[in-house]
Structures are given as structure tokens and as C-alpha cells.
Short mmCIF file of C-alpha atoms in Angstrom, two decimals:
data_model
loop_
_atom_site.label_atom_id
_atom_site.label_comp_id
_atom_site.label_asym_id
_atom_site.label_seq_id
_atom_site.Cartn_x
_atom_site.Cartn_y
_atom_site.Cartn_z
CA UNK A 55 106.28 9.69 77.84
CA UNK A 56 102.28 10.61 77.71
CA UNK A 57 101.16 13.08 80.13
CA UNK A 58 98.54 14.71 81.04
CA UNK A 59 97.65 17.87 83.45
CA UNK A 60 94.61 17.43 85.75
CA UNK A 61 93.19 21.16 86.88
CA UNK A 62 90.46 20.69 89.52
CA UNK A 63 88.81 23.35 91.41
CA UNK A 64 91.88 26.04 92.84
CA UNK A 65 90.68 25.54 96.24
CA UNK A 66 90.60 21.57 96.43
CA UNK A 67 94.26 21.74 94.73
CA UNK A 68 95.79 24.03 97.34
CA UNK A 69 94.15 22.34 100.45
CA UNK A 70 95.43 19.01 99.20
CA UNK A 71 98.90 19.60 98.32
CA UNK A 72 99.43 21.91 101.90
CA UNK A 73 98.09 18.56 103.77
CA UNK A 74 100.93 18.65 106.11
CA UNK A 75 102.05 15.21 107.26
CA UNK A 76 100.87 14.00 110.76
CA UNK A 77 103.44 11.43 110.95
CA UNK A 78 105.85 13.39 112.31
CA UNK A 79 103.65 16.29 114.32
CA UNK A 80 104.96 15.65 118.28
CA UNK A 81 105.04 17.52 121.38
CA UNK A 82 108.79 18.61 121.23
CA UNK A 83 109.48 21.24 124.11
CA UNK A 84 112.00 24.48 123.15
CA UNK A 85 115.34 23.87 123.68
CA UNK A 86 116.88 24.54 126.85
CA UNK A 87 120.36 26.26 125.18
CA UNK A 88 120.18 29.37 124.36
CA UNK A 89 120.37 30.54 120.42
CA UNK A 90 122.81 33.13 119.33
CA UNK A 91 122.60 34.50 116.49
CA UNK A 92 125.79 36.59 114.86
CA UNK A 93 125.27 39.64 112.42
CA UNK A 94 128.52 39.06 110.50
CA UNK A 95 126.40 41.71 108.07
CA UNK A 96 126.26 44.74 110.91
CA UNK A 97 129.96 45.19 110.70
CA UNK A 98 130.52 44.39 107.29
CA UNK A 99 128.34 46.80 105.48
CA UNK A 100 129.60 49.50 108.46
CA UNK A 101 131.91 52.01 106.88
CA UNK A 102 133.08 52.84 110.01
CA UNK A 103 134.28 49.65 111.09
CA UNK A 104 137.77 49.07 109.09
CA UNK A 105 138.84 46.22 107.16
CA UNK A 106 141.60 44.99 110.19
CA UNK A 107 138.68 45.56 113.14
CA UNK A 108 136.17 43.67 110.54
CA UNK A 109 138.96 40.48 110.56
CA UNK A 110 139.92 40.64 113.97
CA UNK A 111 135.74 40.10 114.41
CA UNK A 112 135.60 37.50 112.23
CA UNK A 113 139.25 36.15 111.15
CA UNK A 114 137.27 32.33 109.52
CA UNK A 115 135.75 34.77 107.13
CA UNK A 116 138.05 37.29 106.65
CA UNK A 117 141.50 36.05 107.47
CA UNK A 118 142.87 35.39 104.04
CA UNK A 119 140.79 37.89 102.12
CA UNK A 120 143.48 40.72 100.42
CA UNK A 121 142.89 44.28 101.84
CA UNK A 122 141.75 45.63 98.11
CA UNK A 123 139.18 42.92 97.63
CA UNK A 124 137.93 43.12 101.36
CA UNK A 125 137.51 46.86 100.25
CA UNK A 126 135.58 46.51 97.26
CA UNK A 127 133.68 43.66 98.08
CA UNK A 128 132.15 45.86 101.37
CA UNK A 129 130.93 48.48 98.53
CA UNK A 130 129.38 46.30 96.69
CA UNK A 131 125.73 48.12 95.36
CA UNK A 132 123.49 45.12 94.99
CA UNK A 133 125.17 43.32 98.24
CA UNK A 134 124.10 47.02 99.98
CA UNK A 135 120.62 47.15 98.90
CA UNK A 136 120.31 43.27 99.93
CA UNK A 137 121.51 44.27 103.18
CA UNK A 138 118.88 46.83 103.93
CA UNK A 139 116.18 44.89 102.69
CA UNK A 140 117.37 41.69 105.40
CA UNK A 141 117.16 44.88 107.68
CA UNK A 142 113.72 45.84 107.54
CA UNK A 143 112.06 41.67 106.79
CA UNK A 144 114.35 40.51 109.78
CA UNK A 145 115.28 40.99 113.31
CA UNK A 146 116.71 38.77 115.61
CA UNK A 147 113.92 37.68 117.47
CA UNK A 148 112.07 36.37 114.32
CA UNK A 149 115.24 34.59 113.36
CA UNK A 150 116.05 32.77 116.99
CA UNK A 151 112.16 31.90 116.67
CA UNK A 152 112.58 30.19 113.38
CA UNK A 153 116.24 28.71 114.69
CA UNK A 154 114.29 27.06 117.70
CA UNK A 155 111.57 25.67 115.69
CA UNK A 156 113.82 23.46 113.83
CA UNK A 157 116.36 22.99 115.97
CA UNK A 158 114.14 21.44 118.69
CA UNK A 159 113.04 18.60 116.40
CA UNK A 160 116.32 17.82 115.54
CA UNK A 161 117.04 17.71 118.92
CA UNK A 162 114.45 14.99 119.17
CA UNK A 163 115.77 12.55 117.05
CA UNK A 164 119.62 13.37 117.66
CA UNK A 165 119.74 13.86 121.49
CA UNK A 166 123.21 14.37 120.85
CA UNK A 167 121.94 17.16 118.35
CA UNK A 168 124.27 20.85 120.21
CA UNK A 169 122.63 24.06 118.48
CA UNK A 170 125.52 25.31 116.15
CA UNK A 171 127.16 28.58 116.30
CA UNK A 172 125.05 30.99 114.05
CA UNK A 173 125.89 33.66 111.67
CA UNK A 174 124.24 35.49 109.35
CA UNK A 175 125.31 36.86 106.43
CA UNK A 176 123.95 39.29 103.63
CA UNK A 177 125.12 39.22 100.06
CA UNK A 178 128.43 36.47 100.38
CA UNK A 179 126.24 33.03 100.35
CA UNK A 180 124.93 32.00 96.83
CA UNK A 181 121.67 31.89 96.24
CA UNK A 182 121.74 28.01 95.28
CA UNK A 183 123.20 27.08 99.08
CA UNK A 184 121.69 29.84 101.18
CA UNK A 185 122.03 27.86 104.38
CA UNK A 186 125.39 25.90 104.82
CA UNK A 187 125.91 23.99 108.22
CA UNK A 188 129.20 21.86 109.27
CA UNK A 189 128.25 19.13 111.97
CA UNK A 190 131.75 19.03 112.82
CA UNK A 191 132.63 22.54 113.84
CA UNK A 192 128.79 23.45 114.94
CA UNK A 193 128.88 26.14 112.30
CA UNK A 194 125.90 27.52 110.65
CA UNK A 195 126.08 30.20 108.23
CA UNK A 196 122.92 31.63 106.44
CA UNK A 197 122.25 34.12 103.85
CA UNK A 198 118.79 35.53 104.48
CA UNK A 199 119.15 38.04 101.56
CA UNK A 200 117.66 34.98 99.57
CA UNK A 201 114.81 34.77 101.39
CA UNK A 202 113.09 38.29 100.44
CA UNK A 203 110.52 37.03 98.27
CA UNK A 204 110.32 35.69 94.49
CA UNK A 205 109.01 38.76 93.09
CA UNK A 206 111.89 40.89 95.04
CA UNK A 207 112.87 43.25 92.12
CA UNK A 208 116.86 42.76 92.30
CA UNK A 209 116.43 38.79 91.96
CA UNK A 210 115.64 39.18 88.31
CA UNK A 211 117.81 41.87 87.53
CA UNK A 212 120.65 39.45 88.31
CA UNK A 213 119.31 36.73 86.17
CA UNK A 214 118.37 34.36 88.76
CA UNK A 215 115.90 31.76 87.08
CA UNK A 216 112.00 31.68 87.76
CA UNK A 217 111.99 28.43 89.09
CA UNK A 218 115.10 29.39 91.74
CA UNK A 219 113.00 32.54 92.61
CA UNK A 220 110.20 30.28 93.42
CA UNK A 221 111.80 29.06 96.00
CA UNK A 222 113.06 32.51 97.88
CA UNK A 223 110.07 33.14 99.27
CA UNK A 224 110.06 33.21 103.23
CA UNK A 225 108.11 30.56 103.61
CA UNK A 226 111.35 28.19 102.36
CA UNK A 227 113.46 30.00 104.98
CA UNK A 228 113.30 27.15 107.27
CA UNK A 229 112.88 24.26 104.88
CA UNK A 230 116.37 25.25 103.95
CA UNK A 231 117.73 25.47 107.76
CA UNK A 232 116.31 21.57 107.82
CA UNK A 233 117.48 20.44 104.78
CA UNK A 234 121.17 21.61 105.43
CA UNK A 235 120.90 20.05 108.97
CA UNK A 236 119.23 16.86 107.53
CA UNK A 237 122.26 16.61 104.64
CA UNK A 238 124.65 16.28 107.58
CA UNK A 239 123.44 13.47 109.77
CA UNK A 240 121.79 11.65 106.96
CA UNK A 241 125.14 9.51 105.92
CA UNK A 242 125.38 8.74 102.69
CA UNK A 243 127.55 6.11 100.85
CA UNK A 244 129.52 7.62 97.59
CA UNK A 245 129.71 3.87 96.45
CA UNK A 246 126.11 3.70 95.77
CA UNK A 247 125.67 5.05 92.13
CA UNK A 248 122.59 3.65 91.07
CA UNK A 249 119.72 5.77 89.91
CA UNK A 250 117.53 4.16 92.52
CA UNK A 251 119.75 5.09 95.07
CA UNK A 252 120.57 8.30 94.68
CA UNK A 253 116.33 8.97 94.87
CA UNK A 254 116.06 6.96 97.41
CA UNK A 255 119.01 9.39 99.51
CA UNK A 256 117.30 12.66 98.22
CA UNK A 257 113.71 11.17 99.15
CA UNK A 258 115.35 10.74 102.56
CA UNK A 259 116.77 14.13 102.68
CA UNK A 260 113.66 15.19 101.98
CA UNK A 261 111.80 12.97 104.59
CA UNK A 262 114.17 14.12 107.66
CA UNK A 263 113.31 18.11 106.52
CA UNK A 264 110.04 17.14 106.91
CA UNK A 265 110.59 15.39 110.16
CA UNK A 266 112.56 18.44 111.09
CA UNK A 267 109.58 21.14 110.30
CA UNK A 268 106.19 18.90 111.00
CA UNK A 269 104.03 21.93 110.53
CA UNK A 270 105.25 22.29 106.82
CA UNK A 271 103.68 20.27 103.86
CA UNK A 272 105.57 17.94 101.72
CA UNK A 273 104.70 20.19 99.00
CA UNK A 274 106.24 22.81 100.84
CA UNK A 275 109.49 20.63 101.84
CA UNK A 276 110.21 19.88 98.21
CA UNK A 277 109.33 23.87 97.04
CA UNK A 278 106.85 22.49 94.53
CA UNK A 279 103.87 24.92 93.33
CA UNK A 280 99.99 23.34 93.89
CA UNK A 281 100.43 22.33 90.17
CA UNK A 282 103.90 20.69 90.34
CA UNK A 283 102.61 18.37 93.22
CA UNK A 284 99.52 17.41 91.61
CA UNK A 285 101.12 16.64 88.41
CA UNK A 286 103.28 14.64 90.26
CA UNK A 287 100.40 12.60 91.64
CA UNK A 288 98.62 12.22 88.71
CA UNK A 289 101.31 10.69 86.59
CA UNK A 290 103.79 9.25 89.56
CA UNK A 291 102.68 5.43 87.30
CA UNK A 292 103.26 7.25 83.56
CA UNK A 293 107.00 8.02 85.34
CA UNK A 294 107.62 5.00 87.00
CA UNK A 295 106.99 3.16 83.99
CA UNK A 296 109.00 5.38 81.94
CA UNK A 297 111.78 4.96 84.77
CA UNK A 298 111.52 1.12 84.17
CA UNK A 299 111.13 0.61 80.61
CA UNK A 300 114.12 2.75 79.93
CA UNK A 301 115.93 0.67 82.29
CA UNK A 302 117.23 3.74 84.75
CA UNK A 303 116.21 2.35 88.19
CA UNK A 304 119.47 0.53 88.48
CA UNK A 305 121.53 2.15 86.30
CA UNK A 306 124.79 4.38 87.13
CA UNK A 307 124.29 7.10 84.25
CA UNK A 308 125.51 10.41 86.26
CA UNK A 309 123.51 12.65 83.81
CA UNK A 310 120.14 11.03 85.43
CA UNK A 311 120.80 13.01 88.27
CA UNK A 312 121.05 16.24 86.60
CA UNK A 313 117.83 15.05 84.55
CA UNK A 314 115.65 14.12 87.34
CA UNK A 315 117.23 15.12 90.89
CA UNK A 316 119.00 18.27 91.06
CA UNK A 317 116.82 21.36 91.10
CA UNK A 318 115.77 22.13 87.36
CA UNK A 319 112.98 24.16 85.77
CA UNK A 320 111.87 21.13 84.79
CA UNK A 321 112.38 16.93 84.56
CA UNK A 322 114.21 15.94 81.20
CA UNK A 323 112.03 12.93 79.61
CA UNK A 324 113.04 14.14 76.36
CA UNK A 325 109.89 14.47 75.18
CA UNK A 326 107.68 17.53 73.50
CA UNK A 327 105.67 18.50 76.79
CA UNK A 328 108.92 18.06 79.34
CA UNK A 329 108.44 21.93 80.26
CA UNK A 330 105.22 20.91 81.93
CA UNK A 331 106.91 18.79 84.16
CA UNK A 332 108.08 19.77 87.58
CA UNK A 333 112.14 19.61 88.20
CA UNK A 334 113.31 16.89 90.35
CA UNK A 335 110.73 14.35 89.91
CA UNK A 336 113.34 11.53 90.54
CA UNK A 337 113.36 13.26 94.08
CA UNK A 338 109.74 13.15 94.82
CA UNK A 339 109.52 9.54 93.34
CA UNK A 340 112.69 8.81 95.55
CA UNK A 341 110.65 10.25 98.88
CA UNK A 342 107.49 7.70 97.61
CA UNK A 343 110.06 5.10 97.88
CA UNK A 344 110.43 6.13 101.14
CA UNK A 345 107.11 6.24 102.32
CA UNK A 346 106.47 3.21 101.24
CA UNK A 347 108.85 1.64 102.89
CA UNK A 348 108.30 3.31 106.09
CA UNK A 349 104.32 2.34 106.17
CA UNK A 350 105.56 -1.15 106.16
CA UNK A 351 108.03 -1.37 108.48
CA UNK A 352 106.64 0.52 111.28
CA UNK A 353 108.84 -0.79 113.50
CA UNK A 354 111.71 0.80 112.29
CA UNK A 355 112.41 4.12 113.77
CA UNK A 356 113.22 7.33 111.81
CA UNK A 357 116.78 7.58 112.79
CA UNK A 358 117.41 4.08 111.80
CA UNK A 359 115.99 4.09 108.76
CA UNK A 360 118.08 7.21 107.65
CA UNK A 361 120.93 5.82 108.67
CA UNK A 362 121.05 2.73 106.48
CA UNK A 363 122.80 2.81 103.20
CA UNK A 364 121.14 -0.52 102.14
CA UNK A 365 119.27 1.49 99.47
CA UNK A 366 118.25 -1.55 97.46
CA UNK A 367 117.21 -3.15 100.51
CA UNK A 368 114.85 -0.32 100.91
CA UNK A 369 113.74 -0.52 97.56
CA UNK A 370 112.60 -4.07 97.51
CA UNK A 371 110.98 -4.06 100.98
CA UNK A 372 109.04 -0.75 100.41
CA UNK A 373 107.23 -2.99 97.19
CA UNK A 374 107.02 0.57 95.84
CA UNK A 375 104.83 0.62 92.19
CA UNK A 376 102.24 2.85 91.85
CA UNK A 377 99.06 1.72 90.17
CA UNK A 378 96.70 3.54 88.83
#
């Protein structure tokens, strides 16, 4: 696939990719329940606290965890040093703050929406899920040890990849609190294998986070750099064209996914400029889709339209193709 990168003047680039989406800005009042936030971390990293005390606190994380491996896994030197850092960048005013921002737009669109039991915890959570949430218990666990910045020192040391890093910064902190809420009420239907569907699912993943945090861009909501989103602009027809004449749009080839979905330093077109590219392009294109489909069908509400699995339905009424 040709391609070509478009570099106008830094400041135009950066005001219009951080164009946050008015679609979604309301007047959402805080939430009347109160947010709790757990410290699973205080005890854990406290020497003085012993290993029965620590699973009599917390027996779901601890329960079946051998005595030894409790033990060692408590000294661990990188999972201390993460844990001091989360001490000084945050308290737990700053994190109920962040908690209610969300959470009160989700509460919007699910009335039904019951702020989940919170816990945080440093150095346990990998870096690629640092925010898991289970609708069905009202658990929320998060990891803010991944959140410390893409430059933070340690993050490189342990061979985390540049294009993972980009997206620890704080800034992503509560993209990822929306996007693990937004994975859990958005249903999706396992029998649905076409390319076309499965961006159509991420673009709505991605459209509900942004539902969830109005204030945030949808640059912001997919982690893309200034560059990534305008490339993504400029040659949204060069893919679309490539995603037609190679016949993926309705295919059920699981390795598209992992080419043009999942996160990825970059999209695989196979071709000699791919590392130009950003990563999940088929995720972006998928959240177009969407767009489209939601400018003409006004009508439809938000919730309703994220809770239909008629992807190819979507696809054919959004009369998504990009022209240039």
C-alpha cells in the first residue's frame, strides 16, 4: 500500500488531533455514592504486617497464594521501588477524583451503573491490563504503578516496548478506567468473526470510553501520538482500499486482528514503510464506522447502538467509504 506522511505546522497538528468530541460533553452531576478506594499496596509492601494478617485482609487475593511465594513476592525490588513511586504521584483524593469523573458518565447512560468496589494495587497487575473490572462482582482492581510516566526509568529496564510506554503516561490513567468499564457492558457476540466486525466492536469500545471521559480527545481515547492520528486521516481511503481490494472486510482470518486491532508498534500491510504506520488502524477505521453510522441515525441512542450485535447491519447503514 502507498503512503504518504503529511507534517504541517506542530501547532495546527496538536490542536487538531486534541479536538475533543462535543457529542458527548453533558452536564452529568457527581455521584451521590460514596467512592472507596482500597490500598491493597499499604499492607502488602508493610514488613510489619505478616503474611496470615495480609490474607485475612484480603483472602480473594491472597487465599491460595503458598506462604514462600507470598514471602518473596512482598520483597520483590522493582515491585518496591514501583510502590514508592505510586506513593509520592498518588493519594487518595486524586484517585476518588479521577474514579468520580468516569464513573458519573457511566452512570448516565447505565442508571443501573453501582460504583464497584475499588482496590489498588502496586506491582501484581500487568502492564498490558492495568485496570481490570468484573460487572458481576462490582470489582475493580487497578495497578497505578503503570501510570508513572513513559520516560519512568524502570519501564525500560524491564523491556517494556516504546509504543506500550507511550501509553503509561497519566494522562491514559482514566482512558483505561473507561475502557475496562466500557468492555463490560458493551456485549459482544463471539459468533461474529468477520474482520468488519471485530472493528466495528473495538470502534465501539472505543466510542463508549469516549462517551465515558467527554473532556478527552479521540486521539487521546485511542493513545495515538499527534502523528499517528494525522496519518490516520490522511490515508484512512489508501487503507480502506487496501482493506477492500485484499478482500479482508468480511473475512474470518484471526491473524487480521493481531495485524490491525490489537495494540502493536505498528499496522502490518506488509509493505516496506509499515513502521510508519500507527498500530491498530483496523480500530480507528472500526470507530469511523461508527461515526458514521451514528451521524445518520441520530435517532438511535448511545446505549442502543452499543448494544446491538448486528455489526453488518451497522456497516451497511453507516455507508462508511472515505473519499478523498
Amino acid at each position: 500500500m502507498q503512503i504518504k506522511l503529511v507534517y504541517p505546522l506542530l501547532l495546527i497538528l496538536v490542536f487538531s488531533c486534541n479536538k475533543k468530541d462535543d457529542r458527548f460533553t453533558k452536564e452529568v452531576p457527581d455521584l451521590q455514592e460514596t467512592i472507596t478506594v482500597n490500598n491493597v499496596s499499604e499492607k502488602y509492601y508493610d514488613s510489619s504486617v505478616n503474611n496470615q494478617s495480609l490474607v485475612n485482609s484480603y483472602p480473594d487475593f491472597f487465599n491460595n497464594i503458598p506462604d514462600s511465594i507470598l514471602t518473596s513476592r512482598r520483597a520483590d525490588s522493582i515491585s518496591l521501588v514501583l510502590n514508592k513511586a505510586v506513593e509520592k504521584e498518588f493519594n487518595n483524593k486524586s484517585l476518588v477524583d479521577s474514579l468520580n469523573s468516569v464513573f458519573k458518565y457511566v452512570k448516565y447512560y447505565y442508571p443501573d451503573f453501582v460504583p464497584p468496589t475499588v482496590y489498588t494495587f502496586t506491582g501484581e497487575l500487568p502492564y498490558m491490563n492495568p485496570v481490570a473490572y468484573w460487572r458481576q462482582s462490582n470489582d475493580m482492581v487497578i495497578g497505578p504503578d503503570w501510570f508513572l510516566g513513559k520516560n519512568y526509568p524502570i519501564y525500560e529496564q524491564m523491556g517494556i516496548p516504546a509504543y506500550l510506554r507511550e501509553n503509561m503516561q497519566p494522562k491514559y490513567f482514566k482512558v483505561a478506567i473507561a475502557e475496562s468499564i466500557a468492555k463490560q457492558y458493551i456485549p459482544i457476540d463471539i459468533t461474529k468473526r468477520k474482520f468488519v466486525e471485530r472493528m466495528i466492536y473495538a470502534g465501539k469500545v472505543l466510542i463508549a470510553t469516549q462517551a465515558f471521559l467527554p473532556d478527552k480527545s479521540p486521539q487521546t481515547i485511542i493513545g495515538y501520538t499527534p502523528e499517528q492520528w494525522q496519518w490516520s486521516k490522511e490515508n484512512e481511503v489508501n487503507v480502506y482500499i487496501y482493506f477492500t481490494e485484499q478482500e479482508y472486510l468480511f473475512s474470518e482470518d484471526k491473524k487480521l486482528s493481531e495485524r490491525f486491532i490489537e495494540p502493536a508498534p505498528f499496522s502490518k500491510f506488509f509493505s516496506d514503510n509499515d513502521k510508519e504506520t500507527p498500530g491498530k488502524i483496523g480500530a480507528w477505521v472500526g470507530m469511523q464506522i461508527c461515526n458514521a453510522y451514528l451521524e445518520k441515525h441520530p435517532d438511535v441512542d448511545l446505549v442502543t447502538f452499543l448494544n446491538d450485535t448486528n455489526y453488518l447491519k451497522i456497516f451497511n447503514e453507516s455507508k462508511y467509504k472515505p473519499t478523498k
